[in-house]
Coordinates of C-alpha atoms in Angstrom, one line a residue:
Chain A
X222 CA -0.3 0.0 -0.1
X223 CA 1.9 3.4 -0.7
X224 CA 1.6 6.3 1.2
X225 CA 1.8 9.5 -0.5
X226 CA 2.5 12.9 0.0
X227 CA -0.7 13.8 1.3
X228 CA -1.1 11.2 3.7
X229 CA 2.5 12.5 5.3
X230 CA 1.1 15.8 5.3
X231 CA -2.0 14.5 7.6
X232 CA 0.2 12.8 9.8
X233 CA 2.3 16.1 9.8
X234 CA -0.4 18.2 11.2
X235 CA -2.0 15.5 13.6
X236 CA 1.8 15.2 15.5
X237 CA 1.7 19.2 15.1
X238 CA 5.3 18.6 13.1
X239 CA 6.6 20.5 10.8
X240 CA 8.8 18.8 7.7
X241 CA 10.7 19.6 5.2
X242 CA 9.7 19.1 1.3
X243 CA 12.8 16.5 1.0
X244 CA 11.5 14.6 4.4
X245 CA 8.5 14.6 3.5
X246 CA 9.3 12.8 0.2
X247 CA 11.3 10.5 2.3
X248 CA 8.9 9.8 4.9
X249 CA 6.5 8.6 2.0
X250 CA 8.8 5.9 0.7
X251 CA 9.7 4.5 4.0
X252 CA 6.7 4.4 5.9
X253 CA 4.9 2.9 2.3
X254 CA 7.6 0.2 2.9
X255 CA 6.1 -0.4 6.7
X256 CA 2.7 -0.7 5.4
X257 CA 4.0 -3.3 2.5
X258 CA 5.2 -5.3 5.4
X259 CA 1.6 -5.2 7.1
X260 CA -0.1 -6.0 3.7
X261 CA 1.8 -9.2 3.9
X262 CA 0.7 -10.0 7.2
X263 CA -2.5 -9.1 6.2
X264 CA -2.3 -12.6 4.1
X265 CA -2.4 -14.7 7.1
X266 CA -5.8 -16.4 7.6
X267 CA -6.8 -15.0 11.1
X268 CA -10.6 -16.1 11.0
X269 CA -11.8 -16.9 14.4
X270 CA -9.1 -16.1 16.4
X271 CA -9.7 -13.4 19.0
X272 CA -7.8 -9.9 18.7
X273 CA -4.8 -9.6 21.0
X274 CA -4.5 -6.9 23.4
X275 CA -0.8 -7.9 24.4
X276 CA 1.2 -10.6 23.4
X277 CA 0.9 -11.3 27.1
X278 CA -2.5 -11.8 27.0
X279 CA -3.8 -15.5 28.4
X280 CA -7.2 -14.8 29.6
X281 CA -6.9 -17.0 32.2
X282 CA -3.8 -16.0 34.0
X283 CA -2.3 -12.7 32.8
X284 CA -4.1 -10.1 34.3
X285 CA -2.6 -6.7 34.8
X286 CA -0.8 -5.9 38.5
X287 CA -2.3 -3.5 40.4
X288 CA -1.4 -1.0 42.9
X289 CA -2.8 -0.2 46.2
X290 CA -4.4 3.2 46.7
X291 CA -1.5 4.8 48.5
X292 CA 0.4 8.0 47.8
X293 CA 4.0 7.1 47.3
X294 CA 5.0 10.0 44.7
X295 CA 5.0 13.3 43.9
X296 CA 6.5 16.5 46.1
X297 CA 9.3 17.0 43.4
X298 CA 8.3 19.6 41.6
X299 CA 12.5 20.5 40.5
X300 CA 12.8 17.1 39.4
X301 CA 9.9 17.3 37.3
X302 CA 10.4 20.7 35.6
X303 CA 14.5 20.6 35.7
X304 CA 14.4 19.4 31.9
X305 CA 11.9 21.7 30.6
X306 CA 13.9 24.1 28.1
X307 CA 11.7 26.9 30.3
X308 CA 9.8 27.0 33.4
X309 CA 8.1 29.7 35.4
X310 CA 6.0 29.5 38.8
X311 CA 6.8 26.1 38.9
X312 CA 5.3 25.2 35.7
X313 CA 6.5 24.2 31.9
X314 CA 6.3 27.6 29.7
X315 CA 4.7 26.7 26.2
X316 CA 3.7 29.0 23.5
X317 CA 0.4 30.2 23.9
X318 CA -2.6 27.5 23.2
X319 CA -5.8 28.7 23.0
X320 CA -8.3 26.3 21.6
Chain B
X102 CA -48.5 13.9 22.6
X103 CA -45.2 14.3 24.4
X104 CA -45.2 17.7 26.6
X105 CA -41.3 17.8 25.6
X106 CA -42.4 18.3 21.9
X107 CA -41.2 21.8 20.6
X108 CA -44.2 23.5 18.4
X109 CA -43.5 25.8 15.6
X110 CA -45.4 27.2 12.7
X111 CA -44.0 24.4 10.7
X112 CA -44.5 21.8 13.2
X113 CA -43.5 19.9 16.0
X114 CA -40.0 19.0 16.7
X115 CA -38.4 16.5 19.1
X116 CA -35.0 16.9 21.0
X117 CA -32.7 13.8 21.5
X118 CA -29.9 14.2 23.8
X119 CA -27.1 11.9 25.1
X120 CA -24.7 12.7 27.8
X121 CA -21.1 11.6 28.3
X122 CA -20.3 12.7 32.0
X123 CA -16.9 12.9 32.9
X124 CA -16.1 12.3 36.8
X125 CA -13.4 12.1 38.8
X126 CA -12.7 8.6 40.3
X127 CA -12.4 8.9 44.5
X128 CA -9.0 7.6 45.3
X129 CA -5.9 8.9 47.1
X130 CA -3.4 8.4 44.4
X131 CA -3.7 8.5 40.5
X132 CA -4.7 6.1 37.8
X133 CA -1.4 4.9 37.2
X134 CA 1.0 6.3 39.5
X135 CA 1.2 7.4 43.5
X136 CA 1.3 10.7 43.0
X137 CA -1.8 12.7 45.3
X138 CA -4.7 13.6 43.9
X139 CA -5.7 16.5 46.3
X140 CA -7.4 19.7 44.7
X141 CA -5.5 22.8 44.1
X142 CA -1.7 21.7 45.4
X143 CA 1.0 24.1 44.6
X144 CA 1.7 23.5 40.4
X145 CA 3.3 20.4 39.6
X146 CA 4.0 19.2 43.4
X147 CA 1.7 16.2 42.8
X148 CA 3.5 14.6 39.7
X149 CA 5.3 11.5 39.4
X150 CA 7.5 11.2 36.4
X151 CA 4.9 8.5 34.9
X152 CA 2.4 11.8 34.9
X153 CA 5.0 13.9 33.3
X154 CA 5.6 11.3 30.8
X155 CA 9.4 10.9 31.2
X156 CA 10.9 8.3 29.0
X157 CA 10.9 4.8 30.4
X158 CA 8.3 5.4 32.8
X159 CA 5.3 2.7 33.0
X160 CA 2.3 2.9 34.5
X161 CA 0.3 0.4 37.3
X162 CA -3.3 0.7 37.7
X163 CA -4.6 1.9 40.7
X164 CA -6.8 -1.0 42.0
X165 CA -9.2 1.5 43.7
X166 CA -9.9 3.1 40.3
X167 CA -11.3 -0.3 39.3
X168 CA -12.9 -1.0 42.4
X169 CA -14.6 2.3 42.2
X170 CA -15.8 2.3 38.8
X171 CA -17.2 -1.2 39.3
X172 CA -19.1 -0.1 41.9
X173 CA -20.5 2.7 39.9
X174 CA -21.5 0.1 37.6
X175 CA -23.1 -2.0 39.8
X176 CA -25.2 0.9 41.3
X177 CA -26.6 1.8 37.7
X178 CA -27.5 -1.9 37.4
X179 CA -24.8 -2.5 34.7
X180 CA -23.4 -5.3 33.3
X181 CA -19.5 -5.5 34.5
X182 CA -17.4 -7.0 31.9
X183 CA -14.8 -9.0 33.4
X184 CA -12.1 -8.3 30.9
X185 CA -11.5 -4.9 30.0
X186 CA -8.5 -3.2 27.9
X187 CA -7.0 0.1 28.1
X188 CA -6.2 1.7 24.6
X189 CA -4.5 4.8 23.9
X190 CA -6.3 7.9 22.2
X191 CA -3.4 9.4 20.0
X192 CA -3.5 13.7 20.0
X193 CA -0.9 16.5 20.7
X194 CA -1.8 19.1 23.1
X195 CA 0.4 20.8 25.4
X196 CA -1.2 19.5 28.7
X197 CA -0.8 15.9 27.6
X198 CA 2.7 15.0 28.2
X199 CA 2.5 11.6 26.8
X200 CA 1.2 12.6 23.4
X201 CA -1.8 10.2 24.2
X202 CA -4.6 9.4 26.8
X203 CA -5.0 6.0 28.2
X204 CA -8.2 5.3 28.2
X205 CA -10.8 2.2 27.0
X206 CA -12.2 2.3 23.6
X207 CA -12.9 -1.1 22.8
X208 CA -13.4 -3.0 25.6
X209 CA -15.1 -0.8 28.3
X210 CA -15.1 -1.9 32.0
X211 CA -18.5 -1.7 32.6
X212 CA -21.4 -2.3 30.1
X213 CA -25.1 -1.4 29.5
X214 CA -26.8 -0.2 32.5
X215 CA -29.4 2.5 33.2
X216 CA -30.6 5.1 35.9
X217 CA -33.8 5.9 36.7
X218 CA -35.1 9.8 37.1
X219 CA -38.2 11.6 38.4
X220 CA -39.9 13.4 36.1
X221 CA -43.1 15.0 36.9
X222 CA -43.9 12.2 39.3
X223 CA -43.6 9.7 36.6
X224 CA -40.1 7.4 36.4
X225 CA -38.0 7.5 33.2
X226 CA -35.5 4.7 32.4
X227 CA -32.0 6.5 31.1
X228 CA -30.0 3.8 29.5
X229 CA -26.4 3.8 30.0
X230 CA -24.2 2.9 27.2
X231 CA -20.9 1.8 28.9
X232 CA -18.7 3.3 31.6
X233 CA -14.8 3.8 31.2
X234 CA -11.7 4.6 33.0
X235 CA -9.5 6.9 31.7
X236 CA -6.5 9.6 32.4
X237 CA -7.3 13.5 33.1
X238 CA -5.1 16.0 31.2
X239 CA -3.0 18.8 32.8
X240 CA -3.9 22.0 32.8
X241 CA -3.3 25.2 31.0
X242 CA -2.8 28.3 32.4
X243 CA -3.1 31.4 29.5
X244 CA -3.4 34.0 32.0
X245 CA -0.4 34.7 33.6
X246 CA 2.2 35.4 30.9
X247 CA 1.3 37.5 28.1
X248 CA 2.5 35.4 25.3
X249 CA 3.1 31.9 26.8
X250 CA 0.7 29.3 28.5
X251 CA 1.9 27.5 31.4
X252 CA 1.6 24.0 32.2
X253 CA 0.6 22.5 35.8
X254 CA 0.7 19.0 35.5
X255 CA -1.2 18.1 39.1
X256 CA -4.8 16.6 37.5
X257 CA -2.4 14.8 34.9
X258 CA -3.2 11.2 35.4
X259 CA -5.8 11.2 37.7
X260 CA -8.4 8.5 37.0
X261 CA -11.8 9.7 35.7
X262 CA -14.7 7.6 35.1
X263 CA -16.6 8.4 31.7
X264 CA -20.7 7.5 31.9
X265 CA -21.7 7.4 28.3
X266 CA -25.4 7.5 28.4
X267 CA -28.2 6.2 25.5
X268 CA -29.5 8.9 23.6
X269 CA -32.9 8.6 26.0
X270 CA -32.8 12.3 26.8
X271 CA -35.9 14.3 25.6
X272 CA -35.3 17.7 27.4
X273 CA -33.3 20.0 29.1
X274 CA -35.0 19.3 32.4
X275 CA -34.4 15.7 31.8
X276 CA -30.9 16.1 31.2
X277 CA -30.4 18.3 34.5
X278 CA -32.5 16.0 36.6
X279 CA -30.2 13.2 35.5
X280 CA -27.2 14.6 36.4
X281 CA -28.7 15.8 39.5
X282 CA -29.6 12.1 40.3
X283 CA -26.2 10.5 39.1
X284 CA -24.3 13.3 41.4
X285 CA -26.4 12.2 44.4
X286 CA -25.8 8.2 43.5
X287 CA -21.9 9.3 43.3
X288 CA -22.0 10.8 46.7
X289 CA -24.0 8.0 48.1
X290 CA -21.5 5.6 46.7
X291 CA -18.4 7.8 47.7
X292 CA -16.7 6.8 44.5
X293 CA -16.9 10.5 43.1
X294 CA -17.1 13.8 44.9
X295 CA -18.9 14.9 41.6
X296 CA -18.1 18.4 42.5
X297 CA -18.6 20.8 39.8
X298 CA -17.3 23.7 40.7
X299 CA -13.6 21.9 41.4
X300 CA -14.3 20.4 37.5
X301 CA -14.6 16.9 39.2
X302 CA -17.4 16.6 37.0
X303 CA -17.9 18.0 33.4
X304 CA -20.5 16.7 30.9
X305 CA -20.3 16.8 27.0
X306 CA -23.8 17.4 25.7
X307 CA -25.0 15.3 22.1
X308 CA -28.1 17.1 20.9
X309 CA -29.9 16.6 17.5
X310 CA -33.6 17.7 16.4
X311 CA -36.0 15.8 14.5
X312 CA -39.6 15.3 13.4
X313 CA -41.1 12.9 15.9
X314 CA -41.3 9.4 14.3
X315 CA -38.4 10.2 12.0
X316 CA -35.1 9.3 12.4
X317 CA -32.7 11.4 14.5
X318 CA -31.1 14.2 13.1
X319 CA -27.1 15.6 12.6
X320 CA -26.0 15.7 16.3
X321 CA -23.6 18.6 17.3
X322 CA -21.6 17.8 20.7
X323 CA -21.5 20.7 23.3
X324 CA -18.0 20.0 25.1
X325 CA -17.0 20.4 28.9
X326 CA -20.3 21.9 30.6
X327 CA -19.6 22.4 34.2
X328 CA -22.6 23.4 35.7
X329 CA -26.0 21.7 36.1
X330 CA -27.6 25.0 35.0
X331 CA -25.4 25.7 32.0
X332 CA -26.4 22.3 30.8
X333 CA -30.0 23.6 30.9
X334 CA -28.9 27.0 29.3
X335 CA -26.6 25.1 26.4
X336 CA -29.6 22.5 25.6
X337 CA -32.2 25.0 25.4
X338 CA -30.0 27.4 23.0
X339 CA -28.9 25.1 21.0
X340 CA -32.7 23.4 20.2
X341 CA -33.4 26.9 19.0
X342 CA -30.5 27.0 16.8
X343 CA -30.9 23.5 15.1
X344 CA -34.5 24.4 14.8
X345 CA -33.3 27.8 13.1
X346 CA -31.3 26.0 10.4
X347 CA -33.5 23.2 10.1
X348 CA -36.5 25.5 9.3
X349 CA -34.3 27.5 6.9
X350 CA -33.8 24.2 4.8
X351 CA -30.0 24.1 6.2
X352 CA -28.1 21.6 7.7
X353 CA -27.1 20.7 11.4
X354 CA -23.4 20.5 11.0
X355 CA -21.9 17.5 12.9
X356 CA -19.2 19.4 15.1
X357 CA -17.8 20.1 18.4
X358 CA -19.3 23.1 20.1
X359 CA -18.6 25.0 23.3
X360 CA -20.8 27.0 25.7
X361 CA -20.0 30.6 26.3
X362 CA -21.5 30.9 29.9
X363 CA -21.1 34.8 29.7
X364 CA -23.3 35.0 26.7
X365 CA -25.1 31.9 27.2
X366 CA -24.7 30.8 23.9
X367 CA -22.9 27.6 22.1
X368 CA -20.3 28.5 19.5
X369 CA -18.1 26.3 16.9
X370 CA -14.8 25.3 18.3
X371 CA -12.2 26.9 15.8
X372 CA -9.5 25.1 14.6
X373 CA -11.4 21.9 14.3
X374 CA -12.2 21.7 10.9
X375 CA -10.5 18.4 10.1
X376 CA -12.0 15.6 12.0
X377 CA -9.9 14.2 14.7
X378 CA -8.2 11.0 14.2
X379 CA -7.3 9.4 17.4
X380 CA -5.6 6.5 16.2
X381 CA -6.8 4.3 19.2
X382 CA -4.5 0.9 19.8
X383 CA -4.3 -0.9 22.7
X384 CA -1.9 0.1 24.9
X385 CA 1.4 -2.3 24.9
X386 CA 2.5 -0.9 28.3
X387 CA -0.5 -2.5 30.4
X388 CA -2.2 -6.0 30.2
X389 CA -6.1 -6.4 30.2
X390 CA -7.7 -5.9 33.6
X391 CA -9.6 -9.3 34.3
X392 CA -11.8 -9.4 37.2
X393 CA -13.3 -12.7 39.0
X394 CA -16.9 -13.0 39.8
X395 CA -16.1 -13.2 43.5
X396 CA -14.4 -9.5 43.3
X397 CA -17.4 -8.1 41.6
X398 CA -19.8 -10.1 44.2
X399 CA -18.0 -8.6 46.7
X400 CA -18.3 -4.7 46.0
X401 CA -21.9 -5.8 45.2
X402 CA -22.1 -6.8 48.9
X403 CA -20.4 -3.4 49.9
X404 CA -23.0 -1.3 48.2
X405 CA -24.7 1.1 50.6
X406 CA -28.1 1.8 50.7
X407 CA -28.6 3.9 47.7
X408 CA -31.1 7.2 47.2
X409 CA -34.1 5.6 46.0
X410 CA -33.6 2.5 48.6
X411 CA -33.3 5.3 51.4
X412 CA -36.5 7.0 49.8
X413 CA -38.4 3.8 49.8
X414 CA -37.7 3.1 53.3
X415 CA -38.2 6.2 54.8
X416 CA -41.7 6.7 53.0
X417 CA -42.4 3.0 54.7
X418 CA -40.9 2.8 57.8
X419 CA -41.5 6.5 58.6
X420 CA -44.5 7.6 57.2
X421 CA -43.0 10.4 55.5
X422 CA -44.5 11.7 52.4
X423 CA -42.9 11.4 48.6
X424 CA -41.8 14.9 48.6
X425 CA -40.5 15.0 52.5
X426 CA -38.7 11.7 51.9
X427 CA -37.3 13.5 48.5
X428 CA -36.0 16.4 50.2
X429 CA -34.2 14.6 52.9
X430 CA -32.4 12.0 51.0
X431 CA -31.2 14.8 48.2
X432 CA -27.9 15.2 49.9
X433 CA -25.9 12.8 51.9
X434 CA -25.6 14.4 55.3
X435 CA -29.6 15.2 55.8
X436 CA -30.5 11.4 56.4
X437 CA -27.8 10.9 59.1
X438 CA -29.0 13.8 61.0
X439 CA -33.0 13.1 60.4
X440 CA -32.5 9.4 61.4
X441 CA -30.4 10.1 64.6
X442 CA -32.9 12.7 65.6
X443 CA -35.8 10.2 65.4
X444 CA -34.2 7.8 67.3
X445 CA -33.6 10.0 70.0
X446 CA -37.2 11.1 70.1
X447 CA -38.2 7.6 70.3
X448 CA -41.3 5.7 68.1
X449 CA -44.1 7.4 68.6
X450 CA -47.0 7.9 66.5
X451 CA -46.3 11.3 63.9
X452 CA -42.5 12.0 65.5
X453 CA -40.9 11.3 62.7
X454 CA -43.0 13.3 60.4
X455 CA -42.9 15.9 62.5
X456 CA -38.9 15.9 62.8
X457 CA -38.9 15.8 58.9
X458 CA -41.1 18.7 59.1
X459 CA -38.8 20.7 61.6
X460 CA -35.9 19.8 59.5
X461 CA -36.9 20.7 55.8
X462 CA -38.5 24.0 57.1
X463 CA -36.7 25.7 60.0
X464 CA -33.8 23.9 60.1
X465 CA -32.9 24.6 56.3
X466 CA -34.0 28.1 56.7
X467 CA -31.2 28.9 59.1
X468 CA -28.9 26.6 57.9
X469 CA -29.4 28.4 54.5
X470 CA -29.1 31.8 56.3
X471 CA -25.8 31.4 57.6
X472 CA -24.4 29.0 54.8
X473 CA -23.8 25.9 57.1
X474 CA -24.3 22.2 56.2
X475 CA -26.3 20.2 58.5
X476 CA -23.4 18.4 60.0
X477 CA -22.6 22.2 61.5
X478 CA -26.1 22.6 62.7
X479 CA -26.0 24.6 66.0
X480 CA -28.8 22.3 67.1
X481 CA -28.0 18.8 67.1
X482 CA -30.0 16.1 66.0
X483 CA -30.5 15.3 70.1
X484 CA -31.7 18.6 70.7
X485 CA -34.2 18.7 67.9
X486 CA -35.8 15.5 69.2
X487 CA -36.4 16.9 72.7
X488 CA -37.5 19.9 71.3
X489 CA -40.4 17.7 69.1
X490 CA -40.8 15.7 72.1
X491 CA -42.0 18.9 74.1
X492 CA -44.5 19.7 71.4
X493 CA -45.5 16.2 71.4
X494 CA -46.8 16.0 74.9
X495 CA -48.2 19.3 74.8
X496 CA -45.8 21.0 77.2
X497 CA -45.2 23.9 74.2
X498 CA -47.5 24.6 71.4
X499 CA -46.1 24.6 67.8
X500 CA -46.2 28.5 67.8
X501 CA -43.8 28.6 71.2
X502 CA -41.6 25.9 69.6
X503 CA -40.6 28.1 66.5
X504 CA -39.7 30.7 69.2
X505 CA -37.3 28.0 71.4
X506 CA -35.8 26.7 68.4
X507 CA -34.5 30.1 67.4
X508 CA -33.3 30.2 70.9
X509 CA -31.6 26.7 70.9
X510 CA -29.8 27.9 67.6
X511 CA -28.4 31.4 69.2
X512 CA -27.7 30.1 72.8
X513 CA -27.2 26.6 72.4
X514 CA -29.3 25.6 75.2
X515 CA -31.3 22.8 75.1
X516 CA -35.4 23.4 74.6
X517 CA -36.6 22.5 78.2
X518 CA -34.2 24.6 79.6
X519 CA -35.4 27.7 77.5
X520 CA -38.9 26.7 78.1
X521 CA -38.1 26.9 82.0
X522 CA -36.4 30.2 81.9
X523 CA -38.8 31.9 79.7
X524 CA -42.1 30.5 81.4
X525 CA -43.0 29.2 78.2
X526 CA -44.9 26.0 79.4
X527 CA -48.0 25.6 77.8
X528 CA -51.3 25.7 79.9
X529 CA -53.1 22.4 80.0
X530 CA -54.4 22.5 83.0
X531 CA -58.3 22.1 82.6
X532 CA -59.4 24.1 85.5
X533 CA -57.4 27.0 85.5
X534 CA -58.4 27.3 81.6
X535 CA -62.0 26.9 82.7
X536 CA -61.9 29.6 84.9
X537 CA -60.2 31.9 82.5
X538 CA -63.1 30.5 79.8
X539 CA -66.0 31.5 82.4
X540 CA -64.3 35.0 83.0
X541 CA -64.2 35.6 79.2
X542 CA -67.7 34.6 78.7
X543 CA -68.9 36.8 81.2
X544 CA -67.4 39.8 80.3
X545 CA -68.7 39.6 76.9
X546 CA -72.2 38.8 76.6
X547 CA -72.8 40.8 73.5
X548 CA -70.7 38.9 71.6
X549 CA -72.0 35.2 73.4
X550 CA -75.5 36.3 72.3
X551 CA -74.2 36.7 68.5
X552 CA -72.5 33.2 68.6
X553 CA -75.4 31.5 70.3
X554 CA -77.3 33.2 67.3
X555 CA -75.5 31.3 64.9
X556 CA -72.2 33.2 64.2
X557 CA -69.8 30.1 64.8
X558 CA -66.9 32.2 63.7
X559 CA -66.9 34.4 66.8
X560 CA -65.4 31.1 68.4
X561 CA -62.5 32.7 67.6
X562 CA -62.9 35.7 69.4
X563 CA -62.9 34.0 73.0
X564 CA -60.0 31.9 71.6
X565 CA -58.0 34.7 71.0
X566 CA -58.9 36.3 74.2
X567 CA -58.0 33.5 76.0
X568 CA -54.4 33.5 74.1
X569 CA -54.1 37.2 75.1
X570 CA -54.6 36.6 78.8
X571 CA -52.3 33.8 78.6
X572 CA -49.4 35.3 76.4
X573 CA -50.2 32.7 74.0
X574 CA -49.2 29.5 76.4
X575 CA -52.7 28.3 76.6
X576 CA -53.2 24.6 75.0
X577 CA -55.2 25.6 71.8
X578 CA -56.6 22.2 71.7
X579 CA -58.3 22.3 75.0
X580 CA -59.1 26.1 75.1
X581 CA -61.5 25.1 72.0
X582 CA -63.2 22.1 73.4
X583 CA -63.7 23.9 77.0
X584 CA -65.1 27.2 74.9
X585 CA -67.4 25.0 72.8
X586 CA -68.7 23.2 75.4
X587 CA -69.2 26.2 77.5
X588 CA -70.9 28.1 75.2
X589 CA -73.3 25.4 74.5
X590 CA -74.5 25.6 78.0

């Protein structure tokens, strides 16, 4: 299945990325290859096989581990924001976004 | 013909409404991390590396979030899905550090159920389609810096339940009643504070118009309405907007709209012209949630008495009217106060009804005046019980009791002490009252004559005289009996 330039532009928009013209061409070729591989997988007959939520999913045995409801984390503002390119008032600073 | 139909010059319209209610699950810690969920903490003070989506951090579900959601589902008479799966809902927004929200699209934890609401004395069943668990996002603050927004992730990762109804709602009033009833249920269950002011309960309203008997129309979705009154207003506005369009021969556009509370209007959200594509897929970081029947049964057995059950019991075992019972059960604290007062007063004919009366009128009035909750009442339940006992055994009249009640409120003294100190004891001594009646009759021979000539209403004149002479303390029932007897002699 070929992924064309307009598909890439749509993904670009959804991911709020800005790609150069060359990158768009490059990605359409590379992502097309991924889809080709998925097309190949589609040849496998999965009639009557339930979708799998996880490779570890075995309904009788593998449920998720659960946490007890206690507060064990937080109170580490510095750790949380120290890698932010910009911060103020103990908050992350981002370009103004009002939607 | 349904009273909900909207009639215009072109005929009849019917509104069809479905709600998606997002409500914060009441837990100490977040859905996938051990950070606290307390409201209004310092920015980013309740954030773990999981909530900030630091690379390599893995989510571990909070057991309490699962339990609370299952309990809510059981109280909504819903099917509990023993297998549910977390999915990623992908979108980009600065207050969503993961770049996706963990939610449950394909296999929600709770399936179909219903909630019954009372509308104009009839019970209407509103279908519940599903409840799923998902993460809340962080908060953007736009008004601190001129050209930047601040991001606070304290709310990021808090567990939410999304309760989705069937399109069974047919008016703004029904939608508001549904939310009121749901909120009350959540309070009783203790599964959510459902506090609209703090944003812990918000609703998306799906609304369309059609001619009765024809297929549903195209719907618009009004996002994030955060008060019951606004829900009513938004629906009212949207009904008129959509009818206006349709009657002009135009189409309703399927879109997301915002409710502008200041102007009372809904408007299209800008920048959403492309249909969103959330590219859902199962979250590979999480295994399915698999519950066993015993776990669900245990939660079912632990459910408290719910509002409708309590209402029924209050009507059956205390003889309360439907109205009084509904008023008393409509918050979580009043039933406790009421039952404690009834218990203290002892089981006598009419005691519970009298207490219900005092609670819903006098007590509610003073609480409202001083903006207090009933558990902060300056008159404890046991003291109200004592006051009601004094009325019932004839010690004081109902009228005097109102005065005593206000004194109890301001001084904190028990009713008995106030009655003694102020000499408010009701005079029920028959011979004393008989003597008084004799005097009143002797002094007013002309009125007696008129009364005997058939002017029955003049009895009130004599009752008034006696009340005047006793400072309102005469037992009105006995006074009446004595006067009727003496005047017929």
